[in-house]
Amino acid sequence: YCFQENNVIHYTKQNGLTHDFIHVLHQDKTGIIWIGTGFGLNYMENGKINNYHHVKEFCNDYIGSITEDRQGNLYFGTDRCVVQYNHSKFKAYTQADGLASSTIYSLITDNLGNVWVGTNKGIDKLNISSKGEIVHIKNYSYQEGFKGIECNTRAVTKSKEGNLFFATIKGIIEYVPTNDVSMET
């Protein structure tokens, strides 16, 4: 639904959505509203619904989470991959590319421009270059202090101070960027 003054517009498949079950909404830096459904990705620009339903890079049609990095690239979480969109092409990332899991439950961007991916096997920090490329993936699981392991769907937020809060099956886990310790040698 869109509320405009005294007018209410109800968007459905009849208006161009690929599915009536909406899982996530995200307004990007340019004002476009991205709509993740159970049957593909839609976006609303100037009141018109468009979609990317049959894009081969999407591992499946379920779009459950969306975030945007500093460069304006968008990230879409499905239950089989993360898809990065740089406004000209889509690229999928899975466990084979270094993610803890390909089952994506949440996405958020931190104050430093890293994209965080909540999965059923921990969280991943994607370091994004100034060119918008993923240059490193760091996994956080039980050994790194992420004791909740399995994240809950779309249950992540960021505090004013930049700390991240992930809802998990074992409670809420807070990530404090200034306390992160590199375990690499």
PDB file of C-alpha atoms in Angstrom:
ATOM      1  CA  TYR A   1       0.000   0.000   0.000  1.00  0.00           C
ATOM      2  CA  CYS A   2       1.131   3.537  -0.732  1.00  0.00           C
ATOM      3  CA  PHE A   3      -0.428   6.419   1.187  1.00  0.00           C
ATOM      4  CA  GLN A   4      -0.454   9.709  -0.738  1.00  0.00           C
ATOM      5  CA  GLU A   5      -2.329  12.510   1.033  1.00  0.00           C
ATOM      6  CA  ASN A   6      -5.934  11.184   1.160  1.00  0.00           C
ATOM      7  CA  ASN A   7      -5.331   8.491  -1.446  1.00  0.00           C
ATOM      8  CA  VAL A   8      -4.362   4.862  -0.830  1.00  0.00           C
ATOM      9  CA  ILE A   9      -2.899   2.803  -3.681  1.00  0.00           C
ATOM     10  CA  HIS A  10      -2.916  -0.976  -3.327  1.00  0.00           C
ATOM     11  CA  TYR A  11      -0.194  -2.683  -5.379  1.00  0.00           C
ATOM     12  CA  THR A  12      -0.692  -6.335  -6.365  1.00  0.00           C
ATOM     13  CA  LYS A  13      -0.029  -8.669  -9.272  1.00  0.00           C
ATOM     14  CA  GLN A  14      -2.750  -6.743 -11.093  1.00  0.00           C
ATOM     15  CA  ASN A  15      -0.519  -3.614 -10.949  1.00  0.00           C
ATOM     16  CA  GLY A  16       2.562  -5.515 -12.190  1.00  0.00           C
ATOM     17  CA  LEU A  17       4.067  -7.195  -9.106  1.00  0.00           C
ATOM     18  CA  THR A  18       5.379 -10.704  -9.754  1.00  0.00           C
ATOM     19  CA  HIS A  19       3.783 -11.958  -6.520  1.00  0.00           C
ATOM     20  CA  ASP A  20       1.447 -10.643  -3.829  1.00  0.00           C
ATOM     21  CA  PHE A  21       3.576 -11.948  -0.911  1.00  0.00           C
ATOM     22  CA  ILE A  22       6.075  -9.181  -0.130  1.00  0.00           C
ATOM     23  CA  HIS A  23       9.062 -10.182   2.028  1.00  0.00           C
ATOM     24  CA  VAL A  24      11.166  -7.007   1.995  1.00  0.00           C
ATOM     25  CA  LEU A  25      11.127  -3.361   0.868  1.00  0.00           C
ATOM     26  CA  HIS A  26      14.178  -1.141   0.408  1.00  0.00           C
ATOM     27  CA  GLN A  27      14.393   2.428  -0.863  1.00  0.00           C
ATOM     28  CA  ASP A  28      17.781   3.032  -2.500  1.00  0.00           C
ATOM     29  CA  LYS A  29      19.819   6.253  -2.553  1.00  0.00           C
ATOM     30  CA  THR A  30      18.149   7.369  -5.783  1.00  0.00           C
ATOM     31  CA  GLY A  31      14.616   6.912  -4.420  1.00  0.00           C
ATOM     32  CA  ILE A  32      13.759   3.673  -6.224  1.00  0.00           C
ATOM     33  CA  ILE A  33      11.806   1.248  -4.027  1.00  0.00           C
ATOM     34  CA  TRP A  34      12.965  -2.364  -4.365  1.00  0.00           C
ATOM     35  CA  ILE A  35      10.423  -5.068  -3.579  1.00  0.00           C
ATOM     36  CA  GLY A  36      11.456  -8.615  -2.739  1.00  0.00           C
ATOM     37  CA  THR A  37       8.707 -11.182  -3.173  1.00  0.00           C
ATOM     38  CA  GLY A  38       8.289 -14.934  -3.077  1.00  0.00           C
ATOM     39  CA  PHE A  39       8.431 -14.916  -6.866  1.00  0.00           C
ATOM     40  CA  GLY A  40      11.076 -12.443  -7.975  1.00  0.00           C
ATOM     41  CA  LEU A  41      12.476  -8.941  -7.633  1.00  0.00           C
ATOM     42  CA  ASN A  42      10.387  -5.874  -8.409  1.00  0.00           C
ATOM     43  CA  TYR A  43      11.089  -2.166  -8.239  1.00  0.00           C
ATOM     44  CA  MET A  44       8.952   0.943  -8.254  1.00  0.00           C
ATOM     45  CA  GLU A  45      10.147   4.039 -10.029  1.00  0.00           C
ATOM     46  CA  ASN A  46       7.936   7.081 -10.520  1.00  0.00           C
ATOM     47  CA  GLY A  47       4.910   5.066  -9.377  1.00  0.00           C
ATOM     48  CA  LYS A  48       5.417   2.343 -12.001  1.00  0.00           C
ATOM     49  CA  ILE A  49       6.184  -1.292 -11.111  1.00  0.00           C
ATOM     50  CA  ASN A  50       8.917  -3.079 -13.074  1.00  0.00           C
ATOM     51  CA  ASN A  51      10.601  -6.398 -12.364  1.00  0.00           C
ATOM     52  CA  TYR A  52      13.627  -8.613 -12.787  1.00  0.00           C
ATOM     53  CA  HIS A  53      11.878 -11.950 -12.654  1.00  0.00           C
ATOM     54  CA  HIS A  54      13.814 -14.135 -15.068  1.00  0.00           C
ATOM     55  CA  VAL A  55      17.411 -13.110 -14.313  1.00  0.00           C
ATOM     56  CA  LYS A  56      19.606 -16.229 -14.470  1.00  0.00           C
ATOM     57  CA  GLU A  57      21.960 -14.965 -11.717  1.00  0.00           C
ATOM     58  CA  PHE A  58      19.190 -15.279  -9.135  1.00  0.00           C
ATOM     59  CA  CYS A  59      19.564 -18.750  -7.634  1.00  0.00           C
ATOM     60  CA  ASN A  60      15.809 -18.855  -7.074  1.00  0.00           C
ATOM     61  CA  ASP A  61      12.789 -16.551  -7.048  1.00  0.00           C
ATOM     62  CA  TYR A  62      12.553 -15.893  -3.297  1.00  0.00           C
ATOM     63  CA  ILE A  63      13.970 -12.449  -2.389  1.00  0.00           C
ATOM     64  CA  GLY A  64      14.024 -12.121   1.408  1.00  0.00           C
ATOM     65  CA  SER A  65      16.501  -9.318   2.181  1.00  0.00           C
ATOM     66  CA  ILE A  66      18.017  -6.250   0.521  1.00  0.00           C
ATOM     67  CA  THR A  67      20.828  -3.814   1.372  1.00  0.00           C
ATOM     68  CA  GLU A  68      22.893  -1.209  -0.471  1.00  0.00           C
ATOM     69  CA  ASP A  69      26.618  -0.432  -0.194  1.00  0.00           C
ATOM     70  CA  ARG A  70      28.322   2.981  -0.272  1.00  0.00           C
ATOM     71  CA  GLN A  71      28.799   2.819  -4.038  1.00  0.00           C
ATOM     72  CA  GLY A  72      25.079   2.228  -4.601  1.00  0.00           C
ATOM     73  CA  ASN A  73      25.374  -1.473  -5.435  1.00  0.00           C
ATOM     74  CA  LEU A  74      22.411  -3.486  -4.240  1.00  0.00           C
ATOM     75  CA  TYR A  75      22.525  -6.915  -2.592  1.00  0.00           C
ATOM     76  CA  PHE A  76      19.603  -9.328  -2.612  1.00  0.00           C
ATOM     77  CA  GLY A  77      19.395 -12.322  -0.306  1.00  0.00           C
ATOM     78  CA  THR A  78      17.721 -15.500  -1.463  1.00  0.00           C
ATOM     79  CA  ASP A  79      17.650 -18.851   0.274  1.00  0.00           C
ATOM     80  CA  ARG A  80      20.350 -20.079  -2.133  1.00  0.00           C
ATOM     81  CA  CYS A  81      22.730 -17.105  -2.733  1.00  0.00           C
ATOM     82  CA  VAL A  82      23.469 -13.390  -2.415  1.00  0.00           C
ATOM     83  CA  VAL A  83      23.105 -11.439  -5.654  1.00  0.00           C
ATOM     84  CA  GLN A  84      25.015  -8.193  -6.176  1.00  0.00           C
ATOM     85  CA  TYR A  85      23.603  -5.682  -8.668  1.00  0.00           C
ATOM     86  CA  ASN A  86      25.746  -2.773  -9.858  1.00  0.00           C
ATOM     87  CA  HIS A  87      22.921  -1.274 -11.974  1.00  0.00           C
ATOM     88  CA  SER A  88      24.244  -2.903 -15.123  1.00  0.00           C
ATOM     89  CA  LYS A  89      24.781  -6.572 -14.207  1.00  0.00           C
ATOM     90  CA  PHE A  90      23.891  -9.148 -11.586  1.00  0.00           C
ATOM     91  CA  LYS A  91      26.426 -11.488  -9.938  1.00  0.00           C
ATOM     92  CA  ALA A  92      25.622 -14.355  -7.565  1.00  0.00           C
ATOM     93  CA  TYR A  93      27.751 -15.396  -4.569  1.00  0.00           C
ATOM     94  CA  THR A  94      27.364 -18.724  -2.773  1.00  0.00           C
ATOM     95  CA  GLN A  95      29.153 -20.934  -0.304  1.00  0.00           C
ATOM     96  CA  ALA A  96      31.479 -21.916  -3.164  1.00  0.00           C
ATOM     97  CA  ASP A  97      32.634 -18.249  -3.263  1.00  0.00           C
ATOM     98  CA  GLY A  98      33.448 -18.178   0.462  1.00  0.00           C
ATOM     99  CA  LEU A  99      30.138 -17.542   2.221  1.00  0.00           C
ATOM    100  CA  ALA A 100      29.499 -19.602   5.376  1.00  0.00           C
ATOM    101  CA  SER A 101      26.278 -20.791   3.748  1.00  0.00           C
ATOM    102  CA  SER A 102      24.195 -20.126   0.657  1.00  0.00           C
ATOM    103  CA  THR A 103      21.040 -19.890   2.797  1.00  0.00           C
ATOM    104  CA  ILE A 104      20.709 -16.132   3.310  1.00  0.00           C
ATOM    105  CA  TYR A 105      18.482 -14.794   6.103  1.00  0.00           C
ATOM    106  CA  SER A 106      19.519 -11.146   6.441  1.00  0.00           C
ATOM    107  CA  LEU A 107      21.623  -8.372   4.911  1.00  0.00           C
ATOM    108  CA  ILE A 108      22.847  -5.064   6.328  1.00  0.00           C
ATOM    109  CA  THR A 109      25.588  -2.541   5.501  1.00  0.00           C
ATOM    110  CA  ASP A 110      27.748  -1.203   8.355  1.00  0.00           C
ATOM    111  CA  ASN A 111      29.095   2.342   8.785  1.00  0.00           C
ATOM    112  CA  LEU A 112      32.412   1.337   7.175  1.00  0.00           C
ATOM    113  CA  GLY A 113      30.722   0.129   3.984  1.00  0.00           C
ATOM    114  CA  ASN A 114      30.982  -3.609   4.639  1.00  0.00           C
ATOM    115  CA  VAL A 115      28.006  -5.758   3.723  1.00  0.00           C
ATOM    116  CA  TRP A 116      27.000  -8.305   6.385  1.00  0.00           C
ATOM    117  CA  VAL A 117      25.266 -11.527   5.458  1.00  0.00           C
ATOM    118  CA  GLY A 118      23.305 -13.459   8.092  1.00  0.00           C
ATOM    119  CA  THR A 119      22.981 -17.168   7.318  1.00  0.00           C
ATOM    120  CA  ASN A 120      22.003 -20.440   8.940  1.00  0.00           C
ATOM    121  CA  LYS A 121      25.707 -21.062   9.715  1.00  0.00           C
ATOM    122  CA  GLY A 122      26.873 -17.695  11.088  1.00  0.00           C
ATOM    123  CA  ILE A 123      27.527 -14.312   9.534  1.00  0.00           C
ATOM    124  CA  ASP A 124      29.845 -13.113   6.795  1.00  0.00           C
ATOM    125  CA  LYS A 125      31.469  -9.704   6.394  1.00  0.00           C
ATOM    126  CA  LEU A 126      31.939  -8.737   2.739  1.00  0.00           C
ATOM    127  CA  ASN A 127      34.657  -6.127   2.276  1.00  0.00           C
ATOM    128  CA  ILE A 128      33.698  -3.935  -0.669  1.00  0.00           C
ATOM    129  CA  SER A 129      36.330  -1.990  -2.658  1.00  0.00           C
ATOM    130  CA  SER A 130      35.883   1.618  -3.733  1.00  0.00           C
ATOM    131  CA  LYS A 131      35.004   0.171  -7.159  1.00  0.00           C
ATOM    132  CA  GLY A 132      32.147  -1.814  -5.613  1.00  0.00           C
ATOM    133  CA  GLU A 133      33.801  -5.224  -5.868  1.00  0.00           C
ATOM    134  CA  ILE A 134      33.792  -7.857  -3.129  1.00  0.00           C
ATOM    135  CA  VAL A 135      37.486  -8.196  -2.258  1.00  0.00           C
ATOM    136  CA  HIS A 136      37.330 -10.364   0.879  1.00  0.00           C
ATOM    137  CA  ILE A 137      34.807 -12.456   2.802  1.00  0.00           C
ATOM    138  CA  LYS A 138      35.327 -13.041   6.544  1.00  0.00           C
ATOM    139  CA  ASN A 139      33.201 -15.683   8.256  1.00  0.00           C
ATOM    140  CA  TYR A 140      32.095 -15.360  11.881  1.00  0.00           C
ATOM    141  CA  SER A 141      30.786 -18.458  13.615  1.00  0.00           C
ATOM    142  CA  TYR A 142      31.086 -20.018  17.057  1.00  0.00           C
ATOM    143  CA  GLN A 143      34.917 -19.884  17.165  1.00  0.00           C
ATOM    144  CA  GLU A 144      34.905 -16.138  16.404  1.00  0.00           C
ATOM    145  CA  GLY A 145      32.348 -15.413  19.129  1.00  0.00           C
ATOM    146  CA  PHE A 146      29.144 -15.594  17.107  1.00  0.00           C
ATOM    147  CA  LYS A 147      27.486 -18.044  19.478  1.00  0.00           C
ATOM    148  CA  GLY A 148      23.986 -17.746  18.018  1.00  0.00           C
ATOM    149  CA  ILE A 149      25.100 -19.446  14.793  1.00  0.00           C
ATOM    150  CA  GLU A 150      21.743 -19.459  12.944  1.00  0.00           C
ATOM    151  CA  CYS A 151      20.360 -15.999  12.169  1.00  0.00           C
ATOM    152  CA  ASN A 152      16.653 -15.246  11.981  1.00  0.00           C
ATOM    153  CA  THR A 153      15.072 -13.949   8.795  1.00  0.00           C
ATOM    154  CA  ARG A 154      15.382 -10.154   8.271  1.00  0.00           C
ATOM    155  CA  ALA A 155      16.104  -9.648  11.984  1.00  0.00           C
ATOM    156  CA  VAL A 156      19.139  -7.349  11.947  1.00  0.00           C
ATOM    157  CA  THR A 157      19.620  -3.680  12.777  1.00  0.00           C
ATOM    158  CA  LYS A 158      22.310  -1.059  13.338  1.00  0.00           C
ATOM    159  CA  SER A 159      22.584   1.289  16.328  1.00  0.00           C
ATOM    160  CA  LYS A 160      23.426   5.011  16.092  1.00  0.00           C
ATOM    161  CA  GLU A 161      26.948   4.078  17.211  1.00  0.00           C
ATOM    162  CA  GLY A 162      27.319   1.633  14.329  1.00  0.00           C
ATOM    163  CA  ASN A 163      27.025  -1.593  16.322  1.00  0.00           C
ATOM    164  CA  LEU A 164      25.162  -4.392  14.570  1.00  0.00           C
ATOM    165  CA  PHE A 165      22.513  -6.534  16.263  1.00  0.00           C
ATOM    166  CA  PHE A 166      21.725  -9.950  14.813  1.00  0.00           C
ATOM    167  CA  ALA A 167      18.714 -11.929  16.026  1.00  0.00           C
ATOM    168  CA  THR A 168      19.579 -15.613  16.224  1.00  0.00           C
ATOM    169  CA  ILE A 169      17.966 -18.824  17.426  1.00  0.00           C
ATOM    170  CA  LYS A 170      19.947 -18.327  20.676  1.00  0.00           C
ATOM    171  CA  GLY A 171      19.140 -14.669  21.329  1.00  0.00           C
ATOM    172  CA  ILE A 172      20.547 -11.368  20.116  1.00  0.00           C
ATOM    173  CA  ILE A 173      24.234 -11.066  19.238  1.00  0.00           C
ATOM    174  CA  GLU A 174      25.793  -7.586  19.196  1.00  0.00           C
ATOM    175  CA  TYR A 175      28.768  -6.906  16.956  1.00  0.00           C
ATOM    176  CA  VAL A 176      30.934  -3.980  18.065  1.00  0.00           C
ATOM    177  CA  PRO A 177      33.294  -3.067  15.190  1.00  0.00           C
ATOM    178  CA  THR A 178      35.923  -1.480  17.462  1.00  0.00           C
ATOM    179  CA  ASN A 179      36.255  -4.775  19.384  1.00  0.00           C
ATOM    180  CA  ASP A 180      36.876  -6.943  16.300  1.00  0.00           C
ATOM    181  CA  VAL A 181      40.137  -8.870  16.518  1.00  0.00           C
ATOM    182  CA  SER A 182      41.896 -10.171  13.425  1.00  0.00           C
ATOM    183  CA  MET A 183      42.612 -13.894  13.851  1.00  0.00           C
ATOM    184  CA  GLU A 184      44.651 -14.061  10.661  1.00  0.00           C
ATOM    185  CA  THR A 185      48.422 -14.438  10.838  1.00  0.00           C
TER     186      THR A 185
END
